[in-house]
Coordinates of C-alpha atoms and ligand atoms in Angstrom, one line a residue:
M1011 CA -36.0 30.8 -62.5
L1012 CA -33.2 29.1 -62.7
K1013 CA -29.8 31.4 -62.2
I1014 CA -26.8 30.6 -64.4
V1015 CA -23.5 32.6 -64.3
N1016 CA -21.0 31.6 -67.3
V1017 CA -17.3 32.4 -67.9
A1018 CA -15.0 32.8 -70.6
G1019 CA -11.8 34.6 -70.3
A1020 CA -9.1 33.2 -73.3
R1021 CA -9.5 33.3 -77.2
P1022 CA -10.7 29.1 -77.1
N1023 CA -13.2 29.9 -74.7
F1024 CA -15.3 32.7 -76.7
V1025 CA -15.6 29.7 -79.7
K1026 CA -16.9 27.7 -77.1
I1027 CA -19.3 29.9 -75.1
A1028 CA -21.4 31.5 -77.9
P1029 CA -23.5 28.7 -78.8
V1030 CA -24.3 27.8 -75.1
V1031 CA -25.1 31.5 -74.2
A1032 CA -27.1 31.8 -77.7
E1033 CA -29.2 28.4 -76.3
L1034 CA -29.5 29.7 -72.9
R1035 CA -31.2 33.2 -74.1
K1036 CA -33.9 31.2 -76.0
H1037 CA -35.6 30.1 -72.5
P1038 CA -35.7 33.4 -71.3
S1039 CA -38.6 33.2 -68.9
V1040 CA -37.0 30.1 -67.0
I1041 CA -33.3 30.6 -67.5
A1042 CA -31.7 33.8 -66.2
C1043 CA -28.4 34.0 -67.8
K1044 CA -25.5 36.3 -66.8
L1045 CA -21.7 36.0 -69.1
V1046 CA -18.8 37.4 -67.0
H1047 CA -15.4 37.6 -69.0
T1048 CA -12.3 37.0 -67.0
G1049 CA -9.8 38.9 -69.5
Q1050 CA -7.4 36.6 -69.8
H1051 CA -7.3 37.7 -73.2
Y1052 CA -8.1 41.5 -73.7
D1053 CA -6.6 42.1 -77.2
E1054 CA -8.6 43.4 -80.2
S1055 CA -7.2 39.9 -82.4
M1056 CA -7.4 37.6 -79.2
S1057 CA -11.0 38.4 -78.0
D1058 CA -13.1 41.3 -78.8
S1059 CA -13.0 40.6 -82.8
F1060 CA -14.1 37.0 -81.3
F1061 CA -17.3 38.5 -79.6
R1062 CA -18.2 40.0 -82.7
D1063 CA -17.5 37.1 -85.5
L1064 CA -19.6 34.9 -82.8
A1065 CA -22.4 37.5 -82.0
I1066 CA -21.8 37.0 -78.4
P1067 CA -23.4 39.4 -76.0
E1068 CA -21.5 42.4 -74.5
P1069 CA -20.2 40.3 -71.1
D1070 CA -22.2 41.4 -68.0
V1071 CA -19.1 41.5 -66.0
H1072 CA -15.6 41.9 -66.9
L1073 CA -13.2 40.8 -64.5
N1074 CA -9.9 42.8 -66.7
V1075 CA -7.3 40.2 -64.8
G1076 CA -4.9 40.3 -67.4
S1077 CA -1.6 37.9 -67.9
G1078 CA 0.6 36.6 -65.2
T1079 CA 2.0 33.4 -63.9
H1080 CA -0.1 30.9 -63.7
A1081 CA -0.5 31.5 -59.8
Q1082 CA -1.4 35.3 -60.2
Q1083 CA -3.2 34.9 -63.0
T1084 CA -5.8 31.9 -61.4
A1085 CA -5.2 33.5 -57.9
E1086 CA -6.4 37.2 -59.4
I1087 CA -9.2 35.6 -61.3
M1088 CA -10.8 34.0 -58.0
K1089 CA -10.3 37.2 -55.9
R1090 CA -12.0 39.1 -58.6
F1091 CA -15.1 36.7 -59.3
E1092 CA -15.7 35.8 -55.7
P1093 CA -17.9 38.9 -54.9
I1094 CA -19.2 38.5 -58.5
L1095 CA -21.1 34.9 -57.3
L1096 CA -21.1 36.5 -53.9
E1097 CA -23.9 39.1 -55.4
E1098 CA -25.8 37.0 -58.0
R1099 CA -25.9 33.8 -55.7
P1100 CA -26.6 31.5 -59.0
D1101 CA -27.7 27.7 -59.0
Y1102 CA -24.6 27.1 -61.4
L1103 CA -21.9 28.1 -62.7
L1104 CA -20.9 27.4 -66.2
V1105 CA -17.7 27.2 -67.6
V1106 CA -16.0 25.8 -71.0
G1107 CA -12.7 24.6 -71.7
D1108 CA -9.7 24.4 -70.1
V1109 CA -7.7 27.6 -69.1
N1110 CA -7.1 29.2 -66.4
S1111 CA -9.8 31.2 -66.2
T1112 CA -12.2 27.8 -66.3
V1113 CA -10.7 26.1 -63.1
A1114 CA -10.3 29.6 -60.9
C1115 CA -13.8 30.3 -61.4
A1116 CA -15.0 26.9 -60.7
L1117 CA -13.1 26.6 -57.5
T1118 CA -14.4 29.7 -56.4
A1119 CA -17.8 28.2 -57.5
A1120 CA -17.5 25.1 -55.7
K1121 CA -16.1 26.3 -52.4
L1122 CA -19.1 28.7 -51.9
G1123 CA -21.4 25.4 -52.8
I1124 CA -22.8 26.5 -56.2
G1125 CA -23.3 24.1 -58.3
V1126 CA -20.4 23.3 -61.3
I1127 CA -21.5 22.8 -65.3
H1128 CA -18.2 22.2 -67.3
V1129 CA -18.7 22.0 -70.8
E1130 CA -15.7 19.7 -72.5
A1131 CA -15.2 18.1 -69.7
G1132 CA -13.1 14.2 -69.5
L1133 CA -10.6 15.2 -72.0
R1134 CA -7.3 13.8 -71.4
S1135 CA -3.6 13.8 -72.6
F1136 CA -2.2 12.2 -69.4
D1137 CA 0.5 14.7 -69.6
R1138 CA 0.9 16.8 -66.2
T1139 CA 3.1 18.9 -67.6
M1140 CA 0.3 20.4 -69.9
P1141 CA -1.1 23.7 -67.6
E1142 CA -4.9 22.9 -69.6
E1143 CA -4.2 19.1 -68.5
I1144 CA -4.3 20.2 -64.4
N1145 CA -7.3 22.6 -65.2
R1146 CA -9.1 20.0 -67.2
V1147 CA -8.6 17.3 -64.2
L1148 CA -9.3 19.8 -61.1
T1149 CA -12.2 21.6 -63.0
D1150 CA -13.8 18.0 -63.5
H1151 CA -13.7 16.6 -60.1
L1152 CA -15.3 20.1 -58.9
S1153 CA -17.9 19.8 -61.1
D1154 CA -21.6 18.7 -60.6
L1155 CA -22.7 18.2 -64.6
L1156 CA -20.4 17.4 -66.6
F1157 CA -20.7 17.2 -70.4
V1158 CA -18.6 15.5 -72.8
T1159 CA -17.5 15.8 -76.6
E1160 CA -16.3 12.3 -77.2
E1161 CA -16.8 8.6 -76.1
S1162 CA -13.6 9.4 -74.1
G1163 CA -14.2 11.9 -71.9
R1164 CA -17.1 9.6 -70.7
T1165 CA -14.3 6.7 -70.3
N1166 CA -11.9 9.0 -68.4
L1167 CA -14.1 10.5 -66.2
L1168 CA -15.8 7.0 -65.4
R1169 CA -12.2 5.7 -64.4
E1170 CA -11.3 8.5 -62.2
G1171 CA -14.3 7.2 -60.0
I1172 CA -16.9 10.6 -61.0
G1173 CA -20.4 9.5 -60.9
E1174 CA -22.2 8.2 -63.8
E1175 CA -25.2 10.3 -63.2
K1176 CA -23.3 13.4 -63.8
I1177 CA -22.1 12.4 -67.1
H1178 CA -23.4 13.4 -70.0
L1179 CA -22.5 12.6 -74.0
V1180 CA -23.6 16.1 -75.7
G1181 CA -21.0 16.8 -78.6
N1182 CA -18.7 19.5 -79.4
V1183 CA -20.0 23.0 -78.9
M1184 CA -17.0 24.0 -80.7
I1185 CA -18.7 22.5 -83.7
D1186 CA -21.7 24.3 -83.1
S1187 CA -19.9 27.3 -83.7
L1188 CA -18.0 26.1 -86.8
R1189 CA -21.0 25.3 -88.7
R1190 CA -22.9 28.4 -87.8
Q1191 CA -20.4 30.2 -89.6
L1192 CA -20.0 28.2 -92.5
D1193 CA -22.9 30.0 -94.9
V1194 CA -21.1 33.5 -94.1
L1195 CA -17.4 32.3 -95.1
G1196 CA -17.6 32.3 -98.7
E1197 CA -18.5 36.0 -98.9
L1198 CA -14.9 36.7 -97.0
D1199 CA -12.0 38.0 -99.2
T1200 CA -9.7 36.4 -96.9
L1201 CA -7.5 33.9 -99.6
P1202 CA -7.5 37.4 -102.2
R1203 CA -6.1 39.2 -98.9
F1204 CA -3.1 37.1 -98.6
G1205 CA -2.6 36.4 -102.1
L1206 CA -3.7 33.1 -101.9
R1207 CA -5.1 30.4 -103.9
P1208 CA -7.5 27.3 -102.3
Q1209 CA -5.4 24.6 -101.7
G1210 CA -2.4 26.5 -102.6
Y1211 CA -1.2 26.7 -99.3
G1212 CA -0.9 25.1 -95.9
L1213 CA -1.8 27.1 -92.1
V1214 CA 0.4 26.7 -89.3
T1215 CA -0.2 27.4 -85.8
L1216 CA 2.0 26.7 -82.6
H1217 CA 1.9 28.6 -78.8
R1218 CA 2.3 25.2 -76.6
P1219 CA 4.9 26.2 -73.8
S1220 CA 6.1 22.6 -74.4
N1221 CA 7.2 24.2 -78.2
V1222 CA 7.7 27.7 -78.4
D1223 CA 9.0 27.9 -74.9
E1224 CA 11.5 25.6 -75.7
Q1225 CA 14.4 27.2 -77.8
G1226 CA 15.9 23.6 -79.5
V1227 CA 11.7 22.2 -80.1
F1228 CA 11.0 25.4 -81.5
E1229 CA 14.2 25.7 -83.7
G1230 CA 13.4 22.4 -84.9
I1231 CA 9.5 22.9 -85.6
L1232 CA 11.1 26.4 -87.4
T1233 CA 13.6 24.1 -89.9
A1234 CA 11.0 21.5 -90.5
L1235 CA 8.5 24.2 -91.6
S1236 CA 10.9 25.9 -94.0
K1237 CA 11.8 22.8 -95.2
V1238 CA 8.0 21.8 -96.0
A1239 CA 7.7 25.5 -97.4
E1240 CA 9.8 24.8 -99.9
R1241 CA 7.4 22.8 -101.6
L1242 CA 4.0 24.9 -100.3
P1243 CA 3.8 28.2 -98.8
L1244 CA 2.9 28.4 -95.4
L1245 CA 1.0 31.0 -93.8
F1246 CA 1.4 31.2 -89.8
P1247 CA -0.7 33.5 -87.5
I1248 CA 2.0 34.0 -84.7
H1249 CA 0.8 33.5 -81.3
P1250 CA 1.4 36.6 -78.6
R1251 CA 3.0 34.0 -76.7
T1252 CA 5.1 32.6 -79.9
Q1253 CA 5.9 36.2 -81.1
A1254 CA 7.7 37.0 -77.8
R1255 CA 10.1 33.8 -78.4
I1256 CA 10.7 34.6 -82.1
A1257 CA 11.8 38.2 -80.9
E1258 CA 13.8 36.6 -78.1
W1259 CA 16.1 34.0 -79.9
G1260 CA 16.3 36.1 -83.3
F1261 CA 14.4 33.4 -85.1
E1262 CA 13.0 35.8 -87.8
R1263 CA 15.4 34.2 -89.8
Y1264 CA 13.4 31.3 -90.4
F1265 CA 10.6 33.7 -92.1
A1266 CA 10.2 34.9 -95.5
D1267 CA 10.8 38.3 -96.8
S1268 CA 8.3 40.6 -95.6
G1269 CA 8.1 41.9 -99.1
N1270 CA 6.8 38.6 -100.6
R1271 CA 3.6 37.2 -100.1
P1272 CA 2.4 34.0 -99.3
G1273 CA 1.2 32.9 -102.9
D1274 CA 4.9 32.5 -103.2
R1275 CA 7.0 29.8 -101.7
G1276 CA 8.4 30.3 -98.1
L1277 CA 7.5 30.5 -94.4
F1278 CA 5.1 33.5 -94.0
R1279 CA 3.9 35.6 -90.5
T1280 CA 0.7 37.2 -89.9
A1281 CA -1.1 38.7 -86.5
P1282 CA -3.1 36.4 -84.6
L1283 CA -6.8 36.5 -86.9
G1284 CA -10.4 36.7 -86.1
Y1285 CA -12.4 33.5 -86.3
R1286 CA -13.8 34.0 -89.5
D1287 CA -10.7 34.5 -91.9
F1288 CA -9.1 31.8 -89.4
L1289 CA -11.7 29.1 -90.5
E1290 CA -12.2 30.8 -94.1
L1291 CA -8.0 29.8 -94.3
M1292 CA -8.7 26.0 -92.4
R1293 CA -10.9 25.1 -94.8
K1294 CA -9.5 25.7 -98.4
A1295 CA -6.2 24.5 -96.9
R1296 CA -4.5 22.0 -98.2
I1297 CA -3.0 21.1 -95.0
V1298 CA -2.3 22.1 -91.6
L1299 CA 0.6 22.1 -89.0
T1300 CA -0.7 22.9 -85.5
D1301 CA 0.1 22.1 -81.4
S1302 CA -3.5 23.3 -80.8
G1303 CA -6.5 21.5 -79.4
G1304 CA -9.5 23.0 -81.2
I1305 CA -7.8 23.4 -84.6
Q1306 CA -7.5 19.4 -84.3
E1307 CA -11.3 19.3 -84.0
E1308 CA -11.9 21.3 -86.5
T1309 CA -9.9 20.2 -89.2
T1310 CA -11.6 16.9 -88.5
V1311 CA -15.2 18.2 -89.2
L1312 CA -13.8 20.3 -92.3
G1313 CA -12.1 17.2 -93.7
V1314 CA -8.7 18.9 -93.8
P1315 CA -5.5 17.0 -93.1
C1316 CA -3.7 18.2 -89.9
L1317 CA -0.6 17.1 -88.6
T1318 CA -0.7 17.8 -84.5
L1319 CA 3.2 18.6 -83.9
R1320 CA 2.7 16.8 -80.1
H1321 CA 3.2 13.8 -79.0
N1322 CA 0.1 13.3 -77.3
T1323 CA -3.8 14.5 -77.7
E1324 CA -6.7 14.5 -75.4
R1325 CA -8.9 14.2 -78.6
P1326 CA -8.3 11.2 -79.5
S1327 CA -11.3 10.8 -81.9
T1328 CA -9.8 13.1 -84.4
I1329 CA -7.0 10.7 -84.9
E1330 CA -9.3 7.3 -84.6
V1331 CA -11.7 8.7 -87.2
G1332 CA -10.8 12.4 -88.0
T1333 CA -8.2 13.9 -90.5
N1334 CA -5.5 14.1 -87.6
H1335 CA -2.0 12.6 -87.8
L1336 CA 0.1 13.2 -84.3
V1337 CA 3.4 13.4 -85.8
G1338 CA 5.6 14.8 -82.4
T1339 CA 8.2 17.6 -82.8
D1340 CA 11.0 15.4 -84.3
P1341 CA 11.6 17.5 -87.8
R1342 CA 12.5 14.7 -90.0
K1343 CA 9.1 13.2 -89.1
I1344 CA 7.1 16.2 -89.2
V1345 CA 8.6 17.0 -93.1
E1346 CA 8.4 13.4 -93.5
E1347 CA 4.6 13.1 -92.8
A1348 CA 3.7 16.4 -94.5
N1349 CA 5.3 15.3 -97.8
R1350 CA 2.9 12.1 -96.9
I1351 CA 0.1 14.3 -97.2
L1352 CA 1.2 16.8 -100.1
D1353 CA 1.8 13.8 -102.5
G1354 CA -1.9 12.9 -101.8
K1355 CA -1.5 10.4 -99.3
C1356 CA -4.4 11.7 -96.9
K1357 CA -6.6 9.1 -94.8
K1358 CA -10.4 10.1 -95.3
G1359 CA -12.0 11.2 -92.3
S1360 CA -15.5 11.0 -90.9
L1361 CA -17.2 12.6 -88.0
P1362 CA -17.1 11.6 -84.6
P1363 CA -20.6 10.9 -83.2
L1364 CA -22.9 14.0 -82.2
W1365 CA -20.3 16.6 -83.9
D1366 CA -23.5 17.4 -85.7
G1367 CA -23.8 21.3 -84.4
K1368 CA -26.4 20.9 -81.9
A1369 CA -24.5 19.9 -78.8
A1370 CA -25.3 23.3 -76.9
S1371 CA -29.0 22.8 -77.6
R1372 CA -28.9 19.1 -76.0
I1373 CA -26.8 20.9 -72.8
V1374 CA -30.3 23.4 -72.6
E1375 CA -32.6 20.1 -73.1
I1376 CA -30.2 18.8 -70.1
L1377 CA -30.6 21.7 -67.7
L1378 CA -34.2 22.0 -68.6
H1379 CA -35.7 18.6 -68.0
D1380 CA -33.1 15.7 -66.6
N1381 CA -32.0 18.7 -63.4
P1382 CA -33.6 18.4 -59.9
L1383 CA -33.5 22.3 -59.5
C1384 CA -35.5 22.8 -62.8
H1385 CA -38.2 20.4 -62.0
G1386 CA -41.5 22.5 -61.8
L1387 CA -40.2 25.4 -63.8
Ligands
UD1_2691 C1 -3.8 30.4 -72.9 C2 -4.9 28.8 -72.1 C3 -4.1 27.4 -73.5 C4 -5.3 28.2 -74.5 C5 -4.3 29.5 -75.0 C6 -5.2 29.8 -76.5 C7 -4.0 28.4 -70.3 C8 -3.1 27.5 -69.6 N1 -3.7 28.1 -71.3 O1 -2.7 30.3 -73.4 O2 -4.8 26.3 -73.2 O3 -4.9 27.1 -75.8 O4 -4.7 30.4 -74.3 O5 -5.0 31.2 -77.2 O6 -5.1 29.2 -69.4 N2 -0.9 37.8 -74.9 C9 -1.4 39.0 -75.5 N3 -2.9 39.7 -75.3 C10 -3.8 38.9 -75.2 C11 -3.7 37.9 -74.1 C12 -2.4 37.0 -73.9 O7 -0.8 39.9 -76.1 O8 -4.9 39.4 -75.3 C13 0.4 37.7 -74.2 C14 0.5 37.9 -73.1 O9 2.1 38.5 -72.9 C15 0.8 36.6 -72.2 C16 1.1 35.4 -73.2 O10 0.4 36.4 -74.7 O11 2.0 36.7 -71.2 C17 0.3 34.1 -73.2 O12 -0.8 34.5 -72.9 P1 -1.9 33.7 -71.1 O13 -3.0 33.9 -71.6 O14 -0.6 33.3 -70.5 O15 -1.5 32.1 -72.3 P2 -1.5 31.3 -73.7 O16 -0.5 31.0 -74.2 O17 -2.8 32.3 -74.8

């Protein structure tokens, strides 16, 4: 029996772990699989609704770490996770993505001599001011098996001296989740609820510290969004970090009167949305403006034009073959690029190789057949 402990902690993790756990559970006679939720994200909107929408089984263990500084959160996860690993003694720990939970659990396992599997390995923004970049590099160097989503991931890992035999290009588990949901989206009433019609609005998300924790940068972006919103209503589901900054700096003035609905022109706020509602809004949007990593990938698959309000991306294939444009944070450039798209000058993207909804099954296939631990199972 191959024993695997899986970890998820924050919103983007849930989307990635769902297809992996579902696929591992298809082999109960050879794989024993447990799920640990660190509690990095804990709200109904940031966590529980994702478990429901993605049909993720109830976690076997909940660490309930909650928020804190990076050191506090990372250390608290390690302290609470170590006894679980000591009790379970799995063959492997499987972590996804690049959040604090990812690196904290990978480090705990590696120190106990437990094999680490990293799903979505090798992505690099080459920007060490991003907490996620530090998490990615460290997790990859602690890992024994590295599953990458795109060719750049393999190139980056090889350049950093990671052995070729550990690296597997399998596609993108986030896209597995997206494809699984597409059939049910048509039944949702998300657009009418917001008074929107297909192609009649844009969608915005912002939560990167470099954008929302810098007052001047955030205000510049809001100025640009307000300008774009004179032409097309923009709906902005607000991440808790972003909401805290809006309140702190009195930026409510950039948002349209709450008496109006996004069917009118303007920049409209709403609470963070569940996975399905957000996908439904994304696939029918005329344009998406974001600083998220996952949304760059999802818009590429949905064929929706995406402006990434950052100076770099760790997901170059979304630019090279997808619908993503890297525009930075200069307000004039954001407005110019948005206008270009609203004038119909969009590039027609295509799909990066293996983003076909089968990444998780490739991962499990490799675990079962290319893995020395599994020989004879
Ligand atoms: C984290 C990840 C980031 C990911 C993002 C998605 C790291 C370093 N960053 O950033 O990569 O893109 O999640 O959302 O791991 N809060 C709530 N409810 C919650 C969780 C958080 O209100 O359920 C609030 C807390 O006040 C917290 C703040 O949001 O201080 C930020 O949360 P945190 O987990 O520290 O980082 P994120 O910015 O969400």
